[in-house]
Amino acid sequence: MSNVNLPLQQTPMAQKVSRMIDRRLTANTRKKGGPTLAGVMVSGWGQHGKTATICRVVAAFEDRWLRLHNSVNPASVAGTVDLHSPVAYVQAPVTATPKSTCVTILNFFKAPSKSLNLPQLVRQVADSLRDHGVKVLIIDDINRLRMHRADDQDVLDLIRAFMGLDVTLILTGVNIPGTGLLREARWHSKQRSWVMPPLETTRVHGLEVTQTERRFELVELDRFRTTTPAGIQAFVNHLQGIEDHLRLLNARDGMLTEGTMPEYLMRRTGGVVGLLGRLIEDGCLEAMASGRELLDEALLDEIVIGRDDLDHPPDSEDAAPTPKPAKRRAHGRNTVFDDHGPQTDQAAG
């Protein structure tokens, strides 16, 4: 049985996010006795590789931290059992409340949460983060929070309160600026970060917080764009990296990077890393199953990603349309990425 496992490549967009997170973790873990730690919000649309990028850079941080401390929690008490987990990852509950959010975090540590009221849950979360030596708490799918709901507002206040527990928060989600999470924030031009206003109270569900402003750095994880020569080259380099790892029997050099193939792949995927990977993976499986052992546009035309090849809604009662004869495609040189110079207006004839 054959399978496809494309390597996780570092794209220019992911490098920007990685540098931001790495700087923040380096700075935060060197602070001693600070009242609060700045966090990071990573925003982007679906299939842009947000979670994979964050997990990669945080995993590298965890490896460095464990080596630095010989895999022992530096805050542990001598002679006690030490369960060290520098990084914790959870997903925001679908319908979030302060209670469900606490339970989700406690489930990561397999800590008891049954029959606890909210103040007890909050204290249990704080104790678990401290006892396990957590330095980074990742909360994925934060876009599930909607600020028109009182519960979601309470959850955001609770998350911001966790920033005072010597933990760096990394929040990731789809279109964070459009969810309202930052509606009360202001952009600090000198610090180049989003600044959250201070909480109205000094206590959030029994957890003491400081009156200092909570700061999040917002970074956007974008898709490949071919509007500049550098963007085009980055996309082609990414395709070359994929091509180097394909083991199809009839594969050839330039299979993904020459002719009209880069233009075709950009048109099919819009430069979205996740969609590109899915198209290539499914294409390889089809190439092996059919015995062609080669990727070309004709084969990739048979692969549906998302809804790009559907001709009618799935619940339509109409019969499926008769397939139209495929137009003969001229396989010439890739011209779409060429620089044709500035466009000029032409007078209507």
XYZ file of C-alpha atoms in Angstrom:
349
model
C 0.000 0.000 0.000
C 1.368 3.421 -0.970
C 0.832 6.657 0.862
C 1.731 10.307 0.456
C 3.338 12.383 3.168
C 4.515 15.747 1.870
C 7.130 17.530 3.981
C 6.181 20.596 5.982
C 8.007 23.404 4.198
C 8.769 26.816 5.643
C 7.119 29.465 3.473
C 7.939 33.199 3.581
C 4.547 33.806 5.205
C 5.165 31.153 7.851
C 8.653 32.531 8.504
C 7.154 35.909 9.399
C 4.818 34.264 11.917
C 7.593 32.054 13.278
C 9.905 35.008 13.872
C 7.151 36.898 15.684
C 6.348 33.984 18.017
C 9.995 33.137 18.598
C 10.792 36.735 19.570
C 7.851 36.874 21.951
C 8.714 33.556 23.643
C 12.375 34.508 23.969
C 11.505 37.843 25.567
C 8.785 36.505 27.855
C 10.749 33.577 29.245
C 13.586 35.912 30.242
C 11.345 38.164 32.296
C 11.313 37.700 36.034
C 8.464 38.874 38.228
C 6.631 40.809 35.519
C 2.920 41.455 36.141
C 1.802 40.224 32.732
C 3.206 38.739 29.535
C 2.343 39.946 26.054
C 0.562 37.427 23.843
C 0.312 36.704 20.128
C -2.740 36.383 17.892
C -2.243 34.533 14.598
C -4.982 35.187 12.089
C -5.570 33.706 8.637
C -8.150 32.000 6.486
C -8.756 28.266 6.405
C -6.050 25.935 5.045
C -3.374 28.640 5.368
C -1.330 26.501 7.761
C -1.808 28.472 10.986
C -1.830 25.506 13.364
C 1.037 23.713 11.606
C 3.189 26.853 11.666
C 2.516 27.564 15.330
C 3.103 23.962 16.379
C 6.406 23.878 14.505
C 7.896 26.978 16.126
C 6.526 26.146 19.592
C 7.820 22.561 19.353
C 11.280 23.954 18.611
C 10.951 26.243 21.637
C 9.899 23.312 23.834
C 12.928 21.285 22.731
C 15.247 24.178 23.593
C 13.568 24.726 26.959
C 13.776 21.060 27.934
C 17.446 20.864 26.952
C 18.190 24.031 28.909
C 16.645 22.583 32.088
C 17.548 18.908 31.554
C 13.842 18.099 31.072
C 13.098 19.134 34.672
C 10.646 21.839 35.628
C 12.879 24.588 37.053
C 10.081 25.644 39.425
C 9.512 22.165 40.857
C 10.067 21.305 44.498
C 12.966 18.982 45.185
C 11.870 15.463 46.083
C 8.450 15.672 44.396
C 7.137 13.999 41.266
C 7.684 16.411 38.381
C 5.278 16.356 35.407
C 6.795 18.934 33.110
C 4.826 20.261 30.116
C 6.229 23.572 28.833
C 3.597 23.795 26.077
C -0.157 23.217 26.316
C -2.471 23.146 23.286
C -6.284 23.273 23.371
C -9.109 24.245 21.053
C -11.718 26.794 22.054
C -15.037 25.085 22.834
C -17.663 25.326 20.105
C -20.007 27.202 22.447
C -17.586 28.701 24.909
C -18.313 29.642 28.496
C -15.810 30.341 31.265
C -16.588 26.904 32.724
C -16.237 24.973 29.466
C -13.002 26.814 28.674
C -11.514 25.879 32.045
C -12.613 22.260 31.636
C -11.036 22.126 28.172
C -7.690 23.299 29.558
C -7.891 20.908 32.501
C -8.634 18.010 30.141
C -5.233 18.607 28.529
C -3.616 17.824 31.878
C -6.164 15.115 32.717
C -6.867 17.114 35.870
C -10.138 16.621 37.792
C -12.895 19.105 37.001
C -16.118 17.297 37.896
C -18.436 19.040 40.364
C -16.177 22.113 40.633
C -17.736 25.557 40.526
C -16.239 28.332 38.412
C -13.883 29.863 41.007
C -12.599 26.380 41.815
C -12.108 25.612 38.107
C -10.157 28.834 37.619
C -7.899 28.031 40.571
C -7.424 24.504 39.250
C -6.356 25.864 35.846
C -3.921 28.295 37.485
C -2.494 25.489 39.635
C -2.174 23.118 36.654
C -0.354 25.701 34.543
C 2.037 26.445 37.399
C 2.586 22.860 38.566
C 3.367 21.609 35.047
C 5.719 24.504 34.329
C 3.685 25.668 31.320
C 5.331 28.543 29.489
C 3.079 28.598 26.398
C -0.688 28.110 26.211
C -2.049 27.791 22.668
C -5.791 28.264 22.201
C -6.827 27.344 18.663
C -10.054 28.291 16.855
C -10.410 31.438 18.950
C -12.667 32.811 16.204
C -15.443 30.745 17.834
C -15.758 33.573 20.350
C -18.343 36.144 19.293
C -18.380 39.354 21.260
C -22.164 39.835 21.069
C -22.516 36.935 23.544
C -22.013 37.718 27.225
C -20.430 34.293 27.825
C -17.864 34.903 25.085
C -16.988 38.294 26.553
C -16.425 36.586 29.915
C -14.237 33.965 28.236
C -12.075 36.654 26.642
C -11.708 38.399 30.009
C -10.749 35.065 31.567
C -8.151 34.381 28.850
C -6.674 37.814 29.313
C -6.462 37.179 33.054
C -4.380 34.057 32.364
C -1.727 36.372 30.907
C -0.770 37.257 34.472
C 0.202 33.657 35.272
C 3.694 33.793 33.721
C 2.305 32.087 30.601
C 2.554 33.314 27.012
C -0.817 33.057 25.281
C -0.952 32.275 21.567
C -4.440 32.613 20.116
C -5.113 31.464 16.577
C -8.208 31.656 14.442
C -9.832 32.573 11.158
C -10.135 36.294 10.431
C -9.546 37.431 13.993
C -9.940 41.152 13.162
C -13.408 40.392 11.786
C -14.635 38.511 14.872
C -14.733 41.524 17.177
C -12.031 40.231 19.521
C -10.043 43.403 18.900
C -12.941 45.828 18.774
C -11.860 47.522 22.001
C -8.152 47.444 21.234
C -6.071 50.234 19.800
C -2.971 50.009 17.639
C 0.150 51.229 19.427
C 2.254 52.691 16.601
C 5.531 52.805 18.553
C 5.237 49.279 19.953
C 3.628 48.056 16.717
C 1.136 45.882 18.570
C -2.537 45.764 19.505
C -3.113 47.081 23.022
C -6.086 45.754 24.944
C -7.646 48.177 27.437
C -7.480 47.400 31.168
C -10.274 45.334 32.643
C -13.014 47.246 34.414
C -12.589 45.180 37.583
C -9.566 43.957 39.495
C -10.827 40.404 39.683
C -12.113 37.942 37.082
C -14.146 35.149 38.617
C -11.931 35.044 41.691
C -8.609 35.314 39.816
C -6.589 38.404 40.683
C -5.377 40.385 37.675
C -3.337 43.526 37.409
C -4.551 46.870 36.135
C -1.870 47.000 33.449
C -2.966 46.892 29.829
C -3.041 43.510 28.121
C -1.088 43.460 24.881
C -1.462 41.109 21.954
C 0.648 41.182 18.833
C -1.503 40.350 15.820
C 0.143 38.727 12.812
C -1.592 37.588 9.617
C -0.654 34.321 7.900
C -1.274 34.992 4.219
C -1.352 32.824 1.107
C 1.126 32.815 -1.774
C 0.717 35.829 -4.007
C 2.170 36.266 -7.488
C 1.841 40.016 -7.835
C 5.592 40.583 -7.469
C 8.675 38.795 -8.865
C 9.636 37.813 -5.312
C 6.194 36.318 -4.717
C 6.351 34.355 -7.954
C 9.797 33.019 -7.119
C 8.682 32.023 -3.610
C 5.774 30.034 -5.068
C 7.985 28.299 -7.629
C 10.555 27.515 -4.925
C 7.787 25.953 -2.840
C 6.723 23.814 -5.793
C 10.350 22.770 -6.294
C 10.531 21.684 -2.666
C 7.430 19.536 -3.142
C 8.709 18.101 -6.406
C 12.001 17.051 -4.803
C 10.116 14.776 -2.402
C 7.758 13.078 -4.878
C 8.637 9.480 -5.732
C 6.389 8.774 -8.703
C 7.996 6.283 -11.081
C 7.555 8.473 -14.175
C 8.268 11.780 -12.435
C 10.550 14.183 -14.280
C 12.478 17.291 -13.379
C 10.315 20.392 -13.724
C 7.093 18.386 -13.385
C 5.615 21.066 -11.094
C 7.784 24.055 -11.939
C 8.006 24.261 -15.738
C 5.637 25.177 -18.538
C 2.143 26.204 -17.497
C 2.074 24.028 -14.368
C 2.871 26.824 -11.827
C 0.139 28.971 -13.395
C -2.273 26.033 -13.299
C -1.560 25.213 -9.644
C -1.943 28.849 -8.619
C -5.262 29.072 -10.442
C -6.599 25.862 -8.859
C -5.540 26.664 -5.281
C -5.368 30.450 -5.117
C -1.943 30.105 -3.509
C -3.406 28.518 -0.349
C -0.841 26.102 1.097
C -3.359 23.591 2.454
C -5.294 23.349 -0.808
C -2.074 23.003 -2.785
C -0.930 20.154 -0.566
C -4.281 18.390 -0.844
C -4.312 18.714 -4.646
C -0.791 17.310 -4.962
C -1.401 14.491 -2.467
C -4.663 13.400 -4.089
C -3.042 13.733 -7.499
C -0.205 11.424 -6.466
C -2.643 8.830 -5.162
C -4.575 8.984 -8.443
C -1.340 8.767 -10.448
C -0.312 5.613 -8.560
C -3.771 4.036 -8.727
C -4.060 4.629 -12.477
C -0.517 3.494 -13.204
C 0.395 6.807 -14.854
C 2.899 7.621 -12.085
C 3.125 11.225 -13.274
C 1.433 14.517 -12.404
C 0.136 16.666 -15.237
C -2.755 19.044 -15.747
C -4.965 16.406 -17.334
C -4.656 14.161 -14.279
C -5.077 17.010 -11.781
C -8.221 18.108 -13.623
C -9.809 14.923 -12.272
C -9.153 15.941 -8.644
C -11.854 17.954 -6.869
C -10.729 20.246 -4.056
C -13.499 22.050 -2.209
C -16.326 22.748 -4.671
C -14.234 23.954 -7.582
C -15.501 21.339 -10.041
C -19.189 21.149 -9.066
C -21.651 22.241 -11.742
C -24.748 22.394 -9.555
C -25.729 22.392 -5.855
C -25.552 18.914 -4.261
C -29.233 18.993 -3.258
C -30.519 20.102 -6.633
C -33.239 17.832 -8.040
C -32.099 18.478 -11.585
C -30.329 15.706 -13.351
C -26.593 16.022 -13.582
C -25.624 18.004 -16.690
C -24.138 16.199 -19.634
C -20.370 16.580 -19.448
C -19.050 18.966 -22.065
C -16.243 17.790 -24.314
C -12.928 18.883 -22.866
C -11.281 21.644 -24.824
C -7.897 20.793 -26.182
C -5.346 22.588 -24.027
C -2.284 23.996 -25.635
C 0.675 23.224 -23.391
C 2.916 26.160 -24.111
C 5.236 28.282 -22.062
C 3.930 29.826 -18.821
C 3.044 33.435 -19.689
C 0.671 34.514 -16.918
C 3.535 35.172 -14.515
C 5.396 37.279 -17.102
C 5.802 40.996 -16.456
C 4.065 42.756 -19.353
C 4.747 46.250 -18.033
C 2.205 48.858 -16.940
C -1.239 48.679 -18.502
C -2.417 51.563 -20.693
C -5.969 52.708 -21.244
C -7.278 52.414 -24.776
C -9.918 54.672 -26.185
C -13.166 52.983 -27.110
C -13.503 52.550 -30.818
